[in-house]
Each structure stands twice: as C-alpha cells, then as structure tokens.
Amino acid sequence: AQTVTQSQPEMSVQEAETVTLSCTYDTSESDYYLFWYKQPPSRQMILVIRQEAYKQQNATENRFSVNFQKAAKSFSLKISDSQLGDAAMYFCAYDRNMLTFGGGTRLMVKP
Amino acid sequence: GAGVSQSPSNKVTEKGKDVELRCDPISGHTALYWYRQRLGQGLEFLIYFQGNSAPDKSGLPSDRFSAERTGESVSTLTIQRTQQEDSAVYLCASSLKLGGYEQYFGPGTRLTVT
C-alpha cells in the first residue's frame, strides 16, 4: 500500500519570504501522479500544483513550485513571496486512481 | 459552472441511527470519490466510482458503510448504526476521469455522532 508522509506538522514563514514544505511517499509503482492541495479554514480543498511522475521537469504554478526527486520518493513544495492568503493546511497526495494523503502541514504566515 | 455540492452541510445524529449523505458532482465528470477527514488529520479514501464500472470499495472501514451512484450523477454515502468514531467531515470529489486528473472537492458534510 502507498503511504505519504509529511514530517512537518506546522511551519511558519514571514510575509514575502520563501518556505518549503516536505513530503515523502512510498510506492512500488513507476507511473503515478502527485498533488499538493491547500485547505484553508473554510474547509474547501483547492489544488495547488500537480506533477506527473514520468516527467522529470518540476512543475511550477506562479509562486508555487515543486522539487520532485523520483528516486528518493520526495515531493516538496516551495512557496515564494509568501502572502497572508497562503495560510492554510497543505496536503501532499499520491494518485493511483484514488488519492492517498499525507497528514498535512499547517502553514502560518506572519505579517 | 457549478462546483461539487454536498448536503447536508452539518448533521448531528444519535449513536445507532442511520445517516445518508449526498453528493452532486460536476456535470460530465465520470469519476466520483468519497473521503473522510477526522479532526486535525488528513483525508482517508473511502470509495470511488468510475462510469459504469464496479466501484472500488477498498477504503470503506466496515460493512456499516455503503455508497451508491446513479449513473454519472448523484451519489449517496450511507452509514448504518452510527458510532462515535464515525464523527468526521465527509468530503466528496469528482474528476473528469480516473488517474491523474484534478479532483474537485465539495465543501463536505460535518457528521457528529452523540
């Protein structure tokens, strides 16, 4: 069975600074997808970024980028120029039809 | 267009009662998923439906849990003889297809079993 681990229960970043959230996963598959989802206090899950495992190039979406290391089974999320609206729970997820989620990292942004 | 909707948004029930939770996916999405999120935790997969194929029920925690989907539209998750450990937020999501497509989530149903 696949497992996803987020080793940082909480992280804090100063507004306009950069922060990196860690995620590791375990799988015997070679073809899969990885996601980062954001869950603000409203409880609504919002897609942040998506990575296809067969692509070596790291995905980027505006201020959000990933460092995907397939051999190490690592998938970290970097948030640049942090904004107050980035404060939320962030979940890393592995996709082989259904999503397997990590336990989440609570990100706090200090003004 | 409209997103994924779920009803009710909150449900309080007594231990031992049955509850039914509803999900309306985005029109045209063939895949529909149910997840459970306990307080302060990540989401746990429960079940998914893909078109007319047999659902994947591998995440259902016990035989008290069941789900149905009518074609490619509405789904209901039923929990029989509710227990206090069933208290959680139940989230529904839909996607265009299985396998790597973005899952769009509903706002969830918060279930409290007293």
mmCIF file of C-alpha atoms in Angstrom:
data_model
loop_
_atom_site.group_PDB
_atom_site.id
_atom_site.type_symbol
_atom_site.label_atom_id
_atom_site.label_comp_id
_atom_site.label_asym_id
_atom_site.label_seq_id
_atom_site.Cartn_x
_atom_site.Cartn_y
_atom_site.Cartn_z
ATOM 1 C CA ALA A 1 0.000 0.000 0.000
ATOM 2 C CA GLN A 2 1.090 3.517 -0.703
ATOM 3 C CA THR A 3 1.904 5.836 2.170
ATOM 4 C CA VAL A 4 2.514 9.575 2.198
ATOM 5 C CA THR A 5 4.420 11.297 4.999
ATOM 6 C CA GLN A 6 4.564 14.976 5.826
ATOM 7 C CA SER A 7 7.091 15.343 8.608
ATOM 8 C CA GLN A 8 6.351 18.985 9.477
ATOM 9 C CA PRO A 9 3.052 19.361 11.375
ATOM 10 C CA GLU A 10 3.475 23.160 11.430
ATOM 11 C CA MET A 11 5.564 25.691 9.588
ATOM 12 C CA SER A 12 5.820 29.448 9.886
ATOM 13 C CA VAL A 13 7.026 31.988 7.335
ATOM 14 C CA GLN A 14 7.344 35.741 7.227
ATOM 15 C CA GLU A 15 5.267 37.505 4.603
ATOM 16 C CA ALA A 16 7.213 37.872 1.324
ATOM 17 C CA GLU A 17 9.696 35.153 2.321
ATOM 18 C CA THR A 18 10.074 31.650 0.902
ATOM 19 C CA VAL A 19 9.086 28.413 2.618
ATOM 20 C CA THR A 20 9.457 24.745 1.673
ATOM 21 C CA LEU A 21 7.068 22.020 2.789
ATOM 22 C CA SER A 22 8.342 18.446 2.775
ATOM 23 C CA CYS A 23 6.641 15.298 1.555
ATOM 24 C CA THR A 24 7.867 11.751 1.066
ATOM 25 C CA TYR A 25 5.932 8.769 -0.232
ATOM 26 C CA ASP A 26 6.321 5.080 -0.640
ATOM 27 C CA THR A 27 5.257 3.146 -3.728
ATOM 28 C CA SER A 28 6.372 0.294 -5.932
ATOM 29 C CA GLU A 29 4.698 1.839 -8.978
ATOM 30 C CA SER A 30 6.579 3.739 -11.662
ATOM 31 C CA ASP A 31 3.640 5.614 -13.159
ATOM 32 C CA TYR A 32 1.628 7.867 -10.880
ATOM 33 C CA TYR A 33 0.770 11.477 -10.120
ATOM 34 C CA LEU A 34 1.472 13.708 -7.157
ATOM 35 C CA PHE A 35 -0.504 16.678 -5.938
ATOM 36 C CA TRP A 36 -0.384 19.429 -3.376
ATOM 37 C CA TYR A 37 -3.761 20.587 -2.097
ATOM 38 C CA LYS A 38 -4.462 23.550 0.146
ATOM 39 C CA GLN A 39 -7.248 23.580 2.753
ATOM 40 C CA PRO A 40 -7.986 26.992 4.284
ATOM 41 C CA PRO A 41 -10.226 27.318 7.377
ATOM 42 C CA SER A 42 -13.238 27.283 5.065
ATOM 43 C CA ARG A 43 -12.508 23.546 4.645
ATOM 44 C CA GLN A 44 -12.563 23.810 0.823
ATOM 45 C CA MET A 45 -9.818 21.710 -0.771
ATOM 46 C CA ILE A 46 -8.020 23.650 -3.511
ATOM 47 C CA LEU A 47 -5.488 22.230 -5.965
ATOM 48 C CA VAL A 48 -2.120 23.979 -5.723
ATOM 49 C CA ILE A 49 0.063 22.003 -8.122
ATOM 50 C CA ARG A 50 0.265 18.676 -9.961
ATOM 51 C CA GLN A 51 3.251 16.560 -11.026
ATOM 52 C CA GLU A 52 3.346 13.606 -13.397
ATOM 53 C CA ALA A 53 5.880 11.017 -12.246
ATOM 54 C CA TYR A 54 7.137 10.269 -15.751
ATOM 55 C CA LYS A 55 8.095 13.919 -16.245
ATOM 56 C CA GLN A 56 11.487 14.881 -14.874
ATOM 57 C CA GLN A 57 10.765 18.585 -15.117
ATOM 58 C CA ASN A 58 9.499 20.086 -11.868
ATOM 59 C CA ALA A 59 6.014 21.601 -12.039
ATOM 60 C CA THR A 60 5.577 25.333 -11.459
ATOM 61 C CA GLU A 61 2.457 27.432 -10.933
ATOM 62 C CA ASN A 62 3.216 31.115 -10.381
ATOM 63 C CA ARG A 63 4.681 31.388 -6.845
ATOM 64 C CA PHE A 64 4.408 27.634 -6.245
ATOM 65 C CA SER A 65 6.959 25.107 -7.423
ATOM 66 C CA VAL A 66 7.936 21.564 -6.546
ATOM 67 C CA ASN A 67 11.189 19.685 -6.142
ATOM 68 C CA PHE A 68 10.362 16.188 -7.364
ATOM 69 C CA GLN A 69 13.002 13.567 -6.668
ATOM 70 C CA LYS A 70 11.584 10.290 -8.010
ATOM 71 C CA ALA A 71 14.401 8.023 -6.868
ATOM 72 C CA ALA A 72 14.240 9.460 -3.366
ATOM 73 C CA LYS A 73 10.410 9.468 -3.455
ATOM 74 C CA SER A 74 10.382 13.057 -2.325
ATOM 75 C CA PHE A 75 7.989 15.796 -3.441
ATOM 76 C CA SER A 76 8.485 19.117 -1.655
ATOM 77 C CA LEU A 77 6.518 22.315 -2.258
ATOM 78 C CA LYS A 78 8.207 25.702 -2.376
ATOM 79 C CA ILE A 79 6.136 28.829 -1.875
ATOM 80 C CA SER A 80 7.877 32.051 -2.898
ATOM 81 C CA ASP A 81 6.889 35.574 -1.877
ATOM 82 C CA SER A 82 4.523 34.192 0.779
ATOM 83 C CA GLN A 83 1.236 36.031 1.207
ATOM 84 C CA LEU A 84 -1.197 36.152 4.116
ATOM 85 C CA GLY A 85 -3.692 34.263 1.985
ATOM 86 C CA ASP A 86 -1.304 31.312 1.781
ATOM 87 C CA ALA A 87 -2.023 30.467 5.425
ATOM 88 C CA ALA A 88 -3.761 27.071 5.394
ATOM 89 C CA MET A 89 -3.287 23.334 5.813
ATOM 90 C CA TYR A 90 -1.282 21.867 2.943
ATOM 91 C CA PHE A 91 -1.703 18.238 1.972
ATOM 92 C CA CYS A 92 0.571 16.214 -0.242
ATOM 93 C CA ALA A 93 -1.236 13.434 -2.128
ATOM 94 C CA TYR A 94 -0.297 10.437 -4.263
ATOM 95 C CA ASP A 95 -2.644 9.442 -7.084
ATOM 96 C CA ARG A 96 -3.178 5.956 -8.494
ATOM 97 C CA ASN A 97 -6.899 6.418 -9.168
ATOM 98 C CA MET A 98 -7.721 7.441 -5.605
ATOM 99 C CA LEU A 99 -5.727 9.994 -3.622
ATOM 100 C CA THR A 100 -3.625 8.919 -0.655
ATOM 101 C CA PHE A 101 -2.973 11.938 1.537
ATOM 102 C CA GLY A 102 -0.287 12.865 3.999
ATOM 103 C CA GLY A 103 -1.206 14.116 7.451
ATOM 104 C CA GLY A 104 -0.827 17.750 6.434
ATOM 105 C CA THR A 105 1.317 20.749 7.328
ATOM 106 C CA ARG A 106 -0.231 23.830 8.856
ATOM 107 C CA LEU A 107 1.367 26.912 7.345
ATOM 108 C CA MET A 108 1.232 30.177 9.263
ATOM 109 C CA VAL A 109 2.208 33.439 7.565
ATOM 110 C CA LYS A 110 3.407 36.280 9.760
ATOM 111 C CA PRO A 111 2.799 39.875 8.627
ATOM 112 C CA GLY B 1 -20.295 26.122 -13.981
ATOM 113 C CA ALA B 2 -21.401 24.834 -10.594
ATOM 114 C CA GLY B 3 -18.937 23.003 -8.433
ATOM 115 C CA VAL B 4 -19.407 19.866 -6.359
ATOM 116 C CA SER B 5 -22.185 20.252 -3.838
ATOM 117 C CA GLN B 6 -22.907 18.218 -0.727
ATOM 118 C CA SER B 7 -25.827 18.042 1.656
ATOM 119 C CA PRO B 8 -26.413 18.439 4.464
ATOM 120 C CA SER B 9 -23.519 20.678 5.462
ATOM 121 C CA ASN B 10 -23.866 19.550 9.059
ATOM 122 C CA LYS B 11 -25.534 16.520 10.574
ATOM 123 C CA VAL B 12 -25.905 15.627 14.235
ATOM 124 C CA THR B 13 -27.218 12.154 14.954
ATOM 125 C CA GLU B 14 -27.573 9.823 17.869
ATOM 126 C CA LYS B 15 -25.414 6.736 18.173
ATOM 127 C CA GLY B 16 -27.065 3.784 16.490
ATOM 128 C CA LYS B 17 -29.043 5.800 13.930
ATOM 129 C CA ASP B 18 -28.511 5.573 10.173
ATOM 130 C CA VAL B 19 -27.416 8.621 8.157
ATOM 131 C CA GLU B 20 -27.358 9.392 4.458
ATOM 132 C CA LEU B 21 -25.006 11.946 2.929
ATOM 133 C CA ARG B 22 -25.479 13.284 -0.585
ATOM 134 C CA CYS B 23 -23.048 14.459 -3.258
ATOM 135 C CA ASP B 24 -23.787 16.196 -6.569
ATOM 136 C CA PRO B 25 -20.676 16.077 -8.778
ATOM 137 C CA ILE B 26 -19.734 18.414 -11.579
ATOM 138 C CA SER B 27 -21.687 17.600 -14.715
ATOM 139 C CA GLY B 28 -19.673 15.479 -17.145
ATOM 140 C CA HIS B 29 -17.300 14.119 -14.521
ATOM 141 C CA THR B 30 -17.223 10.350 -14.782
ATOM 142 C CA ALA B 31 -15.265 9.720 -11.568
ATOM 143 C CA LEU B 32 -16.615 10.385 -8.080
ATOM 144 C CA TYR B 33 -14.842 9.843 -4.773
ATOM 145 C CA TRP B 34 -15.685 9.857 -1.060
ATOM 146 C CA TYR B 35 -13.121 10.714 1.616
ATOM 147 C CA ARG B 36 -13.290 11.033 5.380
ATOM 148 C CA GLN B 37 -11.371 13.648 7.357
ATOM 149 C CA ARG B 38 -11.131 13.253 11.103
ATOM 150 C CA LEU B 39 -10.357 16.344 13.169
ATOM 151 C CA GLY B 40 -6.820 17.590 12.572
ATOM 152 C CA GLN B 41 -5.956 14.771 10.197
ATOM 153 C CA GLY B 42 -5.521 14.146 6.502
ATOM 154 C CA LEU B 43 -8.160 12.705 4.242
ATOM 155 C CA GLU B 44 -8.804 8.952 4.107
ATOM 156 C CA PHE B 45 -10.105 7.396 0.909
ATOM 157 C CA LEU B 46 -13.397 5.535 1.271
ATOM 158 C CA ILE B 47 -14.736 4.619 -2.181
ATOM 159 C CA TYR B 48 -14.690 5.718 -5.810
ATOM 160 C CA PHE B 49 -16.971 5.278 -8.801
ATOM 161 C CA GLN B 50 -15.845 5.425 -12.423
ATOM 162 C CA GLY B 51 -18.558 5.445 -15.064
ATOM 163 C CA ASN B 52 -20.441 2.165 -15.134
ATOM 164 C CA SER B 53 -17.582 0.117 -13.698
ATOM 165 C CA ALA B 54 -17.840 -1.610 -10.331
ATOM 166 C CA PRO B 55 -16.877 0.817 -7.570
ATOM 167 C CA ASP B 56 -13.626 0.465 -5.658
ATOM 168 C CA LYS B 57 -14.792 -0.046 -2.078
ATOM 169 C CA SER B 58 -11.369 -0.853 -0.666
ATOM 170 C CA GLY B 59 -11.350 2.129 1.732
ATOM 171 C CA LEU B 60 -14.676 1.509 3.449
ATOM 172 C CA PRO B 61 -13.846 0.917 7.120
ATOM 173 C CA SER B 62 -16.658 -1.509 7.895
ATOM 174 C CA ASP B 63 -19.785 -3.068 6.419
ATOM 175 C CA ARG B 64 -21.811 -0.312 8.092
ATOM 176 C CA PHE B 65 -20.620 1.976 5.306
ATOM 177 C CA SER B 66 -22.054 1.778 1.794
ATOM 178 C CA ALA B 67 -22.394 4.092 -1.181
ATOM 179 C CA GLU B 68 -24.332 4.251 -4.406
ATOM 180 C CA ARG B 69 -24.137 6.358 -7.513
ATOM 181 C CA THR B 70 -26.876 6.873 -10.063
ATOM 182 C CA GLY B 71 -25.243 6.734 -13.486
ATOM 183 C CA GLU B 72 -22.779 9.573 -13.655
ATOM 184 C CA SER B 73 -24.637 11.867 -11.306
ATOM 185 C CA VAL B 74 -25.671 11.955 -7.668
ATOM 186 C CA SER B 75 -24.048 9.728 -5.056
ATOM 187 C CA THR B 76 -25.167 8.875 -1.538
ATOM 188 C CA LEU B 77 -22.979 7.598 1.275
ATOM 189 C CA THR B 78 -24.895 5.680 3.936
ATOM 190 C CA ILE B 79 -23.625 4.913 7.392
ATOM 191 C CA GLN B 80 -25.724 2.429 9.342
ATOM 192 C CA ARG B 81 -25.813 2.122 13.139
ATOM 193 C CA THR B 82 -23.544 5.146 13.561
ATOM 194 C CA GLN B 83 -20.802 5.076 16.182
ATOM 195 C CA GLN B 84 -18.982 7.970 17.836
ATOM 196 C CA GLU B 85 -15.822 7.176 15.885
ATOM 197 C CA ASP B 86 -17.757 7.934 12.696
ATOM 198 C CA SER B 87 -17.737 11.626 13.659
ATOM 199 C CA ALA B 88 -15.760 13.397 10.947
ATOM 200 C CA VAL B 89 -16.086 15.566 7.866
ATOM 201 C CA TYR B 90 -17.082 13.543 4.811
ATOM 202 C CA LEU B 91 -15.789 15.030 1.581
ATOM 203 C CA CYS B 92 -16.912 14.191 -1.909
ATOM 204 C CA ALA B 93 -14.864 14.928 -5.040
ATOM 205 C CA SER B 94 -15.291 14.441 -8.753
ATOM 206 C CA SER B 95 -12.933 14.426 -11.716
ATOM 207 C CA LEU B 96 -13.199 14.156 -15.468
ATOM 208 C CA LYS B 97 -11.732 10.648 -15.376
ATOM 209 C CA LEU B 98 -9.650 8.429 -13.116
ATOM 210 C CA GLY B 99 -5.922 8.617 -12.917
ATOM 211 C CA GLY B 100 -4.156 11.940 -12.529
ATOM 212 C CA TYR B 101 -6.998 14.328 -13.246
ATOM 213 C CA GLU B 102 -7.663 17.138 -10.800
ATOM 214 C CA GLN B 103 -10.223 16.180 -8.213
ATOM 215 C CA TYR B 104 -12.701 18.942 -7.413
ATOM 216 C CA PHE B 105 -13.910 18.783 -3.853
ATOM 217 C CA GLY B 106 -17.229 19.680 -2.308
ATOM 218 C CA PRO B 107 -17.487 21.645 0.941
ATOM 219 C CA GLY B 108 -18.047 18.482 2.981
ATOM 220 C CA THR B 109 -20.607 17.249 5.474
ATOM 221 C CA ARG B 110 -19.647 17.511 9.122
ATOM 222 C CA LEU B 111 -21.107 14.479 10.910
ATOM 223 C CA THR B 112 -21.340 14.467 14.686
ATOM 224 C CA VAL B 113 -22.483 11.312 16.451
ATOM 225 C CA THR B 114 -23.613 11.906 20.037
#
